[in-house]
Structure formats: structure tokens, C-alpha cells
Short mmCIF file of N, CA and C in Angstrom, two decimals:
data_model
loop_
_atom_site.label_atom_id
_atom_site.label_comp_id
_atom_site.label_asym_id
_atom_site.label_seq_id
_atom_site.Cartn_x
_atom_site.Cartn_y
_atom_site.Cartn_z
N MET L 1 16.90 50.47 -22.29
CA MET L 1 15.68 51.04 -21.79
C MET L 1 15.32 52.25 -22.64
N VAL L 2 14.09 52.36 -23.04
CA VAL L 2 13.64 53.48 -23.86
C VAL L 2 12.64 54.28 -23.04
N THR L 3 12.84 55.59 -22.99
CA THR L 3 11.93 56.46 -22.25
C THR L 3 11.51 57.62 -23.12
N ALA L 4 10.41 58.25 -22.76
CA ALA L 4 9.96 59.44 -23.48
C ALA L 4 10.71 60.65 -22.95
N TRP L 5 11.07 61.52 -23.84
CA TRP L 5 11.77 62.73 -23.44
C TRP L 5 11.44 63.81 -24.44
N GLN L 6 10.89 64.88 -23.98
CA GLN L 6 10.52 66.01 -24.83
C GLN L 6 9.76 65.57 -26.07
N GLY L 7 8.82 64.66 -25.88
CA GLY L 7 7.96 64.24 -26.98
C GLY L 7 8.59 63.23 -27.91
N GLY L 8 9.82 62.82 -27.66
CA GLY L 8 10.47 61.84 -28.52
C GLY L 8 10.94 60.65 -27.73
N ARG L 9 11.50 59.69 -28.42
CA ARG L 9 12.03 58.51 -27.75
C ARG L 9 13.53 58.66 -27.61
N VAL L 10 14.02 58.33 -26.42
CA VAL L 10 15.44 58.43 -26.13
C VAL L 10 15.89 57.11 -25.56
N THR L 11 16.96 56.60 -26.05
CA THR L 11 17.54 55.38 -25.50
C THR L 11 18.58 55.78 -24.47
N GLU L 12 18.42 55.29 -23.25
CA GLU L 12 19.38 55.61 -22.21
C GLU L 12 20.64 54.79 -22.43
N PRO L 13 21.81 55.43 -22.33
CA PRO L 13 23.05 54.70 -22.56
C PRO L 13 23.32 53.71 -21.43
N VAL L 14 23.94 52.62 -21.78
CA VAL L 14 24.38 51.64 -20.79
C VAL L 14 25.70 52.14 -20.23
N PRO L 15 25.85 52.18 -18.90
CA PRO L 15 27.09 52.69 -18.32
C PRO L 15 28.30 51.87 -18.79
N ASP L 16 29.43 52.56 -18.94
CA ASP L 16 30.67 51.86 -19.31
C ASP L 16 31.04 50.91 -18.19
N GLN L 17 31.54 49.76 -18.56
CA GLN L 17 31.96 48.77 -17.59
C GLN L 17 33.44 48.53 -17.72
N ALA L 18 34.20 48.86 -16.70
CA ALA L 18 35.63 48.56 -16.71
C ALA L 18 35.80 47.11 -16.27
N VAL L 19 36.71 46.42 -16.89
CA VAL L 19 36.96 45.03 -16.55
C VAL L 19 37.94 45.00 -15.38
N PRO L 20 37.51 44.48 -14.21
CA PRO L 20 38.39 44.48 -13.04
C PRO L 20 39.63 43.63 -13.30
N GLY L 21 40.75 44.14 -12.85
CA GLY L 21 42.00 43.40 -12.95
C GLY L 21 42.67 43.48 -14.31
N LEU L 22 42.03 44.08 -15.30
CA LEU L 22 42.61 44.18 -16.62
C LEU L 22 43.57 45.35 -16.66
N GLU L 23 44.81 45.10 -16.98
CA GLU L 23 45.82 46.16 -17.06
C GLU L 23 45.67 46.86 -18.39
N LEU L 24 45.38 48.15 -18.36
CA LEU L 24 45.16 48.91 -19.57
C LEU L 24 46.28 49.91 -19.80
N ALA L 25 46.60 50.11 -21.06
CA ALA L 25 47.59 51.12 -21.40
C ALA L 25 46.94 52.48 -21.24
N GLY L 26 47.78 53.49 -21.09
CA GLY L 26 47.26 54.84 -20.98
C GLY L 26 47.79 55.51 -19.75
N PRO L 27 47.45 56.76 -19.57
CA PRO L 27 47.93 57.47 -18.39
C PRO L 27 47.40 56.80 -17.14
N THR L 28 48.26 56.41 -16.24
CA THR L 28 47.82 55.72 -15.05
C THR L 28 47.90 56.60 -13.82
N ASP L 29 48.70 57.64 -13.86
CA ASP L 29 48.80 58.56 -12.76
C ASP L 29 47.53 59.39 -12.67
N PRO L 30 46.88 59.47 -11.50
CA PRO L 30 45.66 60.27 -11.41
C PRO L 30 45.83 61.70 -11.90
N ALA L 31 47.02 62.26 -11.81
CA ALA L 31 47.26 63.61 -12.31
C ALA L 31 47.18 63.64 -13.83
N GLY L 32 47.26 62.46 -14.49
CA GLY L 32 47.18 62.38 -15.94
C GLY L 32 45.76 62.29 -16.46
N TRP L 33 44.78 62.33 -15.57
CA TRP L 33 43.38 62.19 -15.95
C TRP L 33 42.61 63.43 -15.56
N LEU L 34 41.57 63.75 -16.32
CA LEU L 34 40.66 64.83 -15.99
C LEU L 34 39.26 64.25 -15.85
N THR L 35 38.52 64.72 -14.86
CA THR L 35 37.11 64.35 -14.76
C THR L 35 36.34 65.20 -15.77
N LEU L 36 35.11 64.82 -16.05
CA LEU L 36 34.32 65.58 -17.01
C LEU L 36 34.10 67.03 -16.57
N PRO L 37 33.84 67.31 -15.28
CA PRO L 37 33.73 68.71 -14.87
C PRO L 37 35.04 69.48 -15.07
N ASP L 38 36.18 68.81 -14.87
CA ASP L 38 37.48 69.46 -15.11
C ASP L 38 37.63 69.83 -16.58
N VAL L 39 37.22 68.94 -17.46
CA VAL L 39 37.30 69.20 -18.90
C VAL L 39 36.38 70.35 -19.28
N ALA L 40 35.17 70.36 -18.72
CA ALA L 40 34.23 71.45 -19.00
C ALA L 40 34.84 72.78 -18.59
N GLU L 41 35.48 72.81 -17.44
CA GLU L 41 36.11 74.05 -16.98
C GLU L 41 37.28 74.43 -17.88
N ARG L 42 38.11 73.46 -18.24
CA ARG L 42 39.28 73.75 -19.08
C ARG L 42 38.87 74.26 -20.46
N LEU L 43 37.80 73.68 -21.02
CA LEU L 43 37.34 74.09 -22.35
C LEU L 43 36.36 75.26 -22.30
N ASP L 44 35.97 75.65 -21.09
CA ASP L 44 35.00 76.73 -20.89
C ASP L 44 33.68 76.44 -21.60
N VAL L 45 33.18 75.21 -21.38
CA VAL L 45 31.90 74.78 -21.93
C VAL L 45 31.09 74.13 -20.80
N SER L 46 29.83 73.87 -21.06
CA SER L 46 28.99 73.20 -20.05
C SER L 46 29.33 71.71 -20.00
N ILE L 47 28.96 71.09 -18.91
CA ILE L 47 29.17 69.65 -18.78
C ILE L 47 28.36 68.91 -19.82
N SER L 48 27.20 69.45 -20.20
CA SER L 48 26.38 68.84 -21.25
C SER L 48 27.13 68.82 -22.58
N LYS L 49 27.87 69.88 -22.85
CA LYS L 49 28.66 69.94 -24.09
C LYS L 49 29.77 68.89 -24.06
N VAL L 50 30.38 68.66 -22.90
CA VAL L 50 31.41 67.63 -22.79
C VAL L 50 30.81 66.26 -23.07
N HIS L 51 29.62 65.99 -22.52
CA HIS L 51 28.95 64.72 -22.80
C HIS L 51 28.66 64.58 -24.29
N GLN L 52 28.23 65.66 -24.92
CA GLN L 52 27.96 65.64 -26.37
C GLN L 52 29.24 65.38 -27.15
N MET L 53 30.34 65.99 -26.74
CA MET L 53 31.62 65.78 -27.41
C MET L 53 32.06 64.32 -27.32
N ILE L 54 31.79 63.69 -26.20
CA ILE L 54 32.12 62.28 -26.04
C ILE L 54 31.24 61.43 -26.96
N ARG L 55 29.94 61.72 -26.99
CA ARG L 55 29.03 60.97 -27.88
C ARG L 55 29.41 61.16 -29.34
N ASP L 56 29.86 62.36 -29.70
CA ASP L 56 30.24 62.66 -31.09
C ASP L 56 31.67 62.22 -31.42
N ARG L 57 32.31 61.56 -30.50
CA ARG L 57 33.69 61.08 -30.65
C ARG L 57 34.68 62.21 -30.91
N GLU L 58 34.44 63.34 -30.27
CA GLU L 58 35.41 64.43 -30.30
C GLU L 58 36.37 64.29 -29.13
N LEU L 59 35.95 63.54 -28.11
CA LEU L 59 36.74 63.26 -26.92
C LEU L 59 36.61 61.79 -26.57
N LEU L 60 37.58 61.29 -25.84
CA LEU L 60 37.59 59.89 -25.40
C LEU L 60 37.49 59.86 -23.88
N ALA L 61 36.49 59.19 -23.36
CA ALA L 61 36.33 59.05 -21.91
C ALA L 61 36.19 57.58 -21.56
N VAL L 62 36.85 57.18 -20.49
CA VAL L 62 36.76 55.81 -19.99
C VAL L 62 36.54 55.87 -18.48
N ARG L 63 35.98 54.79 -17.94
CA ARG L 63 35.75 54.73 -16.49
C ARG L 63 37.00 54.27 -15.78
N ARG L 64 37.34 55.02 -14.76
CA ARG L 64 38.43 54.65 -13.85
C ARG L 64 37.91 54.89 -12.45
N ASP L 65 37.95 53.86 -11.62
CA ASP L 65 37.44 53.95 -10.25
C ASP L 65 35.99 54.42 -10.22
N GLY L 66 35.20 53.99 -11.20
CA GLY L 66 33.78 54.31 -11.25
C GLY L 66 33.45 55.70 -11.77
N VAL L 67 34.46 56.46 -12.20
CA VAL L 67 34.26 57.82 -12.68
C VAL L 67 34.76 57.92 -14.11
N ARG L 68 33.96 58.54 -14.98
CA ARG L 68 34.42 58.75 -16.36
C ARG L 68 35.52 59.81 -16.36
N ARG L 69 36.61 59.47 -17.02
CA ARG L 69 37.77 60.36 -17.06
C ARG L 69 38.30 60.46 -18.48
N ILE L 70 39.01 61.53 -18.72
CA ILE L 70 39.61 61.81 -20.02
C ILE L 70 41.10 62.01 -19.81
N PRO L 71 41.96 61.38 -20.62
CA PRO L 71 43.40 61.63 -20.48
C PRO L 71 43.70 63.13 -20.66
N ALA L 72 44.42 63.69 -19.71
CA ALA L 72 44.67 65.14 -19.69
C ALA L 72 45.41 65.62 -20.94
N ASP L 73 46.29 64.80 -21.48
CA ASP L 73 47.07 65.27 -22.63
C ASP L 73 46.27 65.31 -23.93
N LEU L 74 45.03 64.84 -23.91
CA LEU L 74 44.18 64.95 -25.10
C LEU L 74 43.44 66.30 -25.14
N VAL L 75 43.50 67.02 -24.03
CA VAL L 75 42.88 68.35 -23.94
C VAL L 75 44.00 69.33 -23.60
N ALA L 76 44.51 69.99 -24.62
CA ALA L 76 45.66 70.88 -24.42
C ALA L 76 45.30 72.32 -24.75
N ASN L 77 45.79 73.23 -23.95
CA ASN L 77 45.62 74.66 -24.20
C ASN L 77 44.18 75.06 -24.46
N GLN L 78 43.29 74.60 -23.64
CA GLN L 78 41.87 74.93 -23.71
C GLN L 78 41.18 74.46 -24.99
N THR L 79 41.76 73.47 -25.67
CA THR L 79 41.14 72.87 -26.85
C THR L 79 41.42 71.38 -26.86
N VAL L 80 40.61 70.66 -27.61
CA VAL L 80 40.85 69.24 -27.84
C VAL L 80 41.90 69.16 -28.95
N LEU L 81 42.80 68.19 -28.88
CA LEU L 81 43.79 68.03 -29.95
C LEU L 81 43.09 67.99 -31.30
N LYS L 82 43.60 68.76 -32.23
CA LYS L 82 42.94 68.98 -33.52
C LYS L 82 42.56 67.69 -34.25
N HIS L 83 43.44 66.73 -34.28
CA HIS L 83 43.21 65.52 -35.08
C HIS L 83 42.58 64.38 -34.28
N LEU L 84 42.35 64.58 -32.98
CA LEU L 84 41.78 63.52 -32.15
C LEU L 84 40.42 63.03 -32.65
N PRO L 85 39.46 63.92 -32.96
CA PRO L 85 38.16 63.41 -33.43
C PRO L 85 38.27 62.53 -34.68
N GLY L 86 39.12 62.90 -35.61
CA GLY L 86 39.30 62.09 -36.82
C GLY L 86 39.85 60.72 -36.50
N VAL L 87 40.83 60.66 -35.60
CA VAL L 87 41.42 59.37 -35.22
C VAL L 87 40.39 58.53 -34.48
N LEU L 88 39.64 59.14 -33.56
CA LEU L 88 38.63 58.38 -32.82
C LEU L 88 37.56 57.82 -33.74
N ASN L 89 37.16 58.59 -34.73
CA ASN L 89 36.16 58.10 -35.69
C ASN L 89 36.71 56.98 -36.55
N LEU L 90 37.96 57.09 -36.98
CA LEU L 90 38.58 56.01 -37.76
C LEU L 90 38.66 54.73 -36.94
N LEU L 91 39.09 54.85 -35.68
CA LEU L 91 39.18 53.66 -34.83
C LEU L 91 37.80 53.06 -34.57
N SER L 92 36.81 53.92 -34.35
CA SER L 92 35.44 53.43 -34.14
C SER L 92 34.93 52.70 -35.37
N ASP L 93 35.20 53.25 -36.55
CA ASP L 93 34.79 52.60 -37.79
C ASP L 93 35.44 51.23 -37.95
N ASN L 94 36.60 51.05 -37.31
CA ASN L 94 37.31 49.78 -37.39
C ASN L 94 36.96 48.86 -36.23
N GLY L 95 35.92 49.20 -35.47
CA GLY L 95 35.43 48.31 -34.42
C GLY L 95 36.04 48.53 -33.04
N TYR L 96 36.80 49.58 -32.85
CA TYR L 96 37.42 49.83 -31.56
C TYR L 96 36.40 50.48 -30.62
N ASP L 97 36.28 49.95 -29.39
CA ASP L 97 35.49 50.64 -28.38
C ASP L 97 36.40 51.64 -27.68
N ASP L 98 35.88 52.35 -26.69
CA ASP L 98 36.68 53.40 -26.04
C ASP L 98 37.93 52.86 -25.36
N GLU L 99 37.81 51.71 -24.70
CA GLU L 99 38.99 51.12 -24.03
C GLU L 99 40.04 50.71 -25.04
N ALA L 100 39.61 50.09 -26.14
CA ALA L 100 40.56 49.67 -27.17
C ALA L 100 41.20 50.88 -27.84
N ALA L 101 40.43 51.94 -28.07
CA ALA L 101 40.99 53.16 -28.66
C ALA L 101 42.02 53.77 -27.71
N LEU L 102 41.74 53.75 -26.42
CA LEU L 102 42.70 54.27 -25.43
C LEU L 102 43.99 53.46 -25.49
N ARG L 103 43.87 52.13 -25.51
CA ARG L 103 45.07 51.29 -25.59
C ARG L 103 45.85 51.59 -26.86
N TRP L 104 45.16 51.75 -27.99
CA TRP L 104 45.84 52.04 -29.26
C TRP L 104 46.56 53.39 -29.19
N LEU L 105 45.91 54.38 -28.64
CA LEU L 105 46.51 55.72 -28.57
C LEU L 105 47.76 55.75 -27.69
N TYR L 106 47.81 54.88 -26.67
CA TYR L 106 48.94 54.91 -25.74
C TYR L 106 49.85 53.71 -25.88
N GLU L 107 49.71 52.98 -26.97
CA GLU L 107 50.61 51.85 -27.24
C GLU L 107 51.99 52.41 -27.61
N GLN L 108 53.00 51.85 -27.02
CA GLN L 108 54.37 52.29 -27.27
C GLN L 108 54.73 52.08 -28.73
N ASP L 109 55.25 53.12 -29.39
CA ASP L 109 55.65 53.05 -30.79
C ASP L 109 56.86 53.96 -30.98
N ASP L 110 58.03 53.36 -31.05
CA ASP L 110 59.27 54.13 -31.14
C ASP L 110 59.45 54.84 -32.47
N THR L 111 58.60 54.55 -33.46
CA THR L 111 58.72 55.22 -34.76
C THR L 111 57.98 56.56 -34.78
N LEU L 112 57.28 56.88 -33.68
CA LEU L 112 56.54 58.15 -33.60
C LEU L 112 57.20 59.07 -32.58
N PRO L 113 57.15 60.38 -32.82
CA PRO L 113 57.64 61.32 -31.81
C PRO L 113 56.81 61.19 -30.54
N GLY L 114 57.47 61.15 -29.40
CA GLY L 114 56.75 60.98 -28.13
C GLY L 114 56.47 59.53 -27.81
N ASN L 115 56.76 58.64 -28.76
CA ASN L 115 56.66 57.19 -28.58
C ASN L 115 55.25 56.63 -28.44
N THR L 116 54.21 57.44 -28.64
CA THR L 116 52.84 56.94 -28.67
C THR L 116 52.04 57.73 -29.70
N PRO L 117 51.00 57.13 -30.27
CA PRO L 117 50.15 57.90 -31.19
C PRO L 117 49.55 59.14 -30.52
N ALA L 118 49.17 59.03 -29.24
CA ALA L 118 48.58 60.18 -28.54
C ALA L 118 49.56 61.35 -28.49
N ALA L 119 50.82 61.07 -28.18
CA ALA L 119 51.82 62.13 -28.11
C ALA L 119 52.09 62.71 -29.49
N ALA L 120 52.07 61.87 -30.51
CA ALA L 120 52.35 62.34 -31.88
C ALA L 120 51.21 63.20 -32.43
N LEU L 121 50.01 63.04 -31.88
CA LEU L 121 48.87 63.83 -32.37
C LEU L 121 49.06 65.33 -32.17
N SER L 122 49.85 65.71 -31.20
CA SER L 122 50.03 67.13 -30.93
C SER L 122 51.19 67.72 -31.73
N GLY L 123 51.82 66.92 -32.57
CA GLY L 123 52.96 67.41 -33.33
C GLY L 123 52.77 67.28 -34.83
N ASP L 124 53.90 67.25 -35.52
CA ASP L 124 53.90 67.20 -36.98
C ASP L 124 53.49 65.85 -37.55
N GLN L 125 53.42 64.83 -36.72
CA GLN L 125 53.11 63.49 -37.21
C GLN L 125 51.63 63.11 -37.08
N ALA L 126 50.76 64.09 -36.87
CA ALA L 126 49.34 63.79 -36.69
C ALA L 126 48.75 63.09 -37.91
N ARG L 127 49.16 63.50 -39.09
CA ARG L 127 48.64 62.83 -40.30
C ARG L 127 49.09 61.38 -40.38
N GLU L 128 50.30 61.11 -39.93
CA GLU L 128 50.79 59.73 -39.90
C GLU L 128 49.97 58.89 -38.92
N VAL L 129 49.61 59.46 -37.79
CA VAL L 129 48.78 58.77 -36.82
C VAL L 129 47.41 58.46 -37.44
N LYS L 130 46.82 59.43 -38.14
CA LYS L 130 45.54 59.20 -38.81
C LYS L 130 45.66 58.12 -39.87
N ARG L 131 46.75 58.11 -40.63
CA ARG L 131 46.97 57.09 -41.64
C ARG L 131 47.03 55.71 -40.98
N ARG L 132 47.74 55.61 -39.87
CA ARG L 132 47.85 54.32 -39.17
C ARG L 132 46.51 53.89 -38.59
N ALA L 133 45.74 54.83 -38.08
CA ALA L 133 44.41 54.49 -37.56
C ALA L 133 43.52 53.97 -38.69
N GLN L 134 43.63 54.59 -39.85
CA GLN L 134 42.84 54.16 -40.99
C GLN L 134 43.27 52.76 -41.43
N ALA L 135 44.55 52.48 -41.38
CA ALA L 135 45.09 51.18 -41.81
C ALA L 135 44.68 50.05 -40.86
N GLU L 136 44.24 50.37 -39.64
CA GLU L 136 43.82 49.35 -38.68
C GLU L 136 42.67 48.50 -39.23
N GLY L 137 41.91 49.03 -40.15
CA GLY L 137 40.78 48.29 -40.70
C GLY L 137 41.16 47.30 -41.78
N PHE L 138 42.42 47.30 -42.19
CA PHE L 138 42.83 46.42 -43.29
C PHE L 138 43.72 45.31 -42.81
#
């Protein structure tokens, strides 16, 4: 749907659709998820800025129980993990949607510290995670 907004044309986004019954990797405990207002508070930014960060692939949000949520461990110490936007852009360039990127980030990998790419992003292996995300396209 296209509507006029402030003199220009804006395409309204289609809401994310979670596939019922599909078991997805990632934080499953509700304490492991943040709602968008929680993220805005943690980062000390407006909710509009959080939406912009999601559109710009600086953050990853998926629908759970009808609410867009962000894995809590991707927002640490009042900042987004430094290498997360680069990894999200690499995965997007390789055709990954948000659900697929979430599964990739939380896929068990014993060769990485923390056993997942998401956990390794906060440590010394962030460049290795980016290299692997880039290799997904080949």
C-alpha cells in the first residue's frame, strides 16, 4: 500500500509473519527477549530511532507472540554489539530474512567461543563471525 506522507510517497511495511508451529533457534526464554520500548529505554533513544535501527539493519527484530522483539544479548551495556550491523548486512546481502538471520546467529557452533555466532560477536572472534557470514554467499 502506498500513501502520501509529508508531500512524498511512503510504502507501508508489511507486518512480519511468524510461521505457526515452526521451531526457531534463538533465545526462547522470555527473559532473553526485549520489546522495542525496552530497547529504546536501554539505549536511551526514542522508539522511532529503534525502528530506524531495525530498518537500517543495525538491530534484528522478529515477531514472537505477535510482538516484535530483539534478543537481549544483542544489546549489551547500553549499546548494540559493535559488529552486529555488519553481520546483519552480510546475511541480508546473501538472501537471509530476519528469521533466517536469527537462526544463523544462534546456530550451535562448537568452534566459536560461546558456541554460537551471536555469543562470539561480543568477544575476540567477531571478525571470524563476519568472515563466516560473508562466506554464506558462496
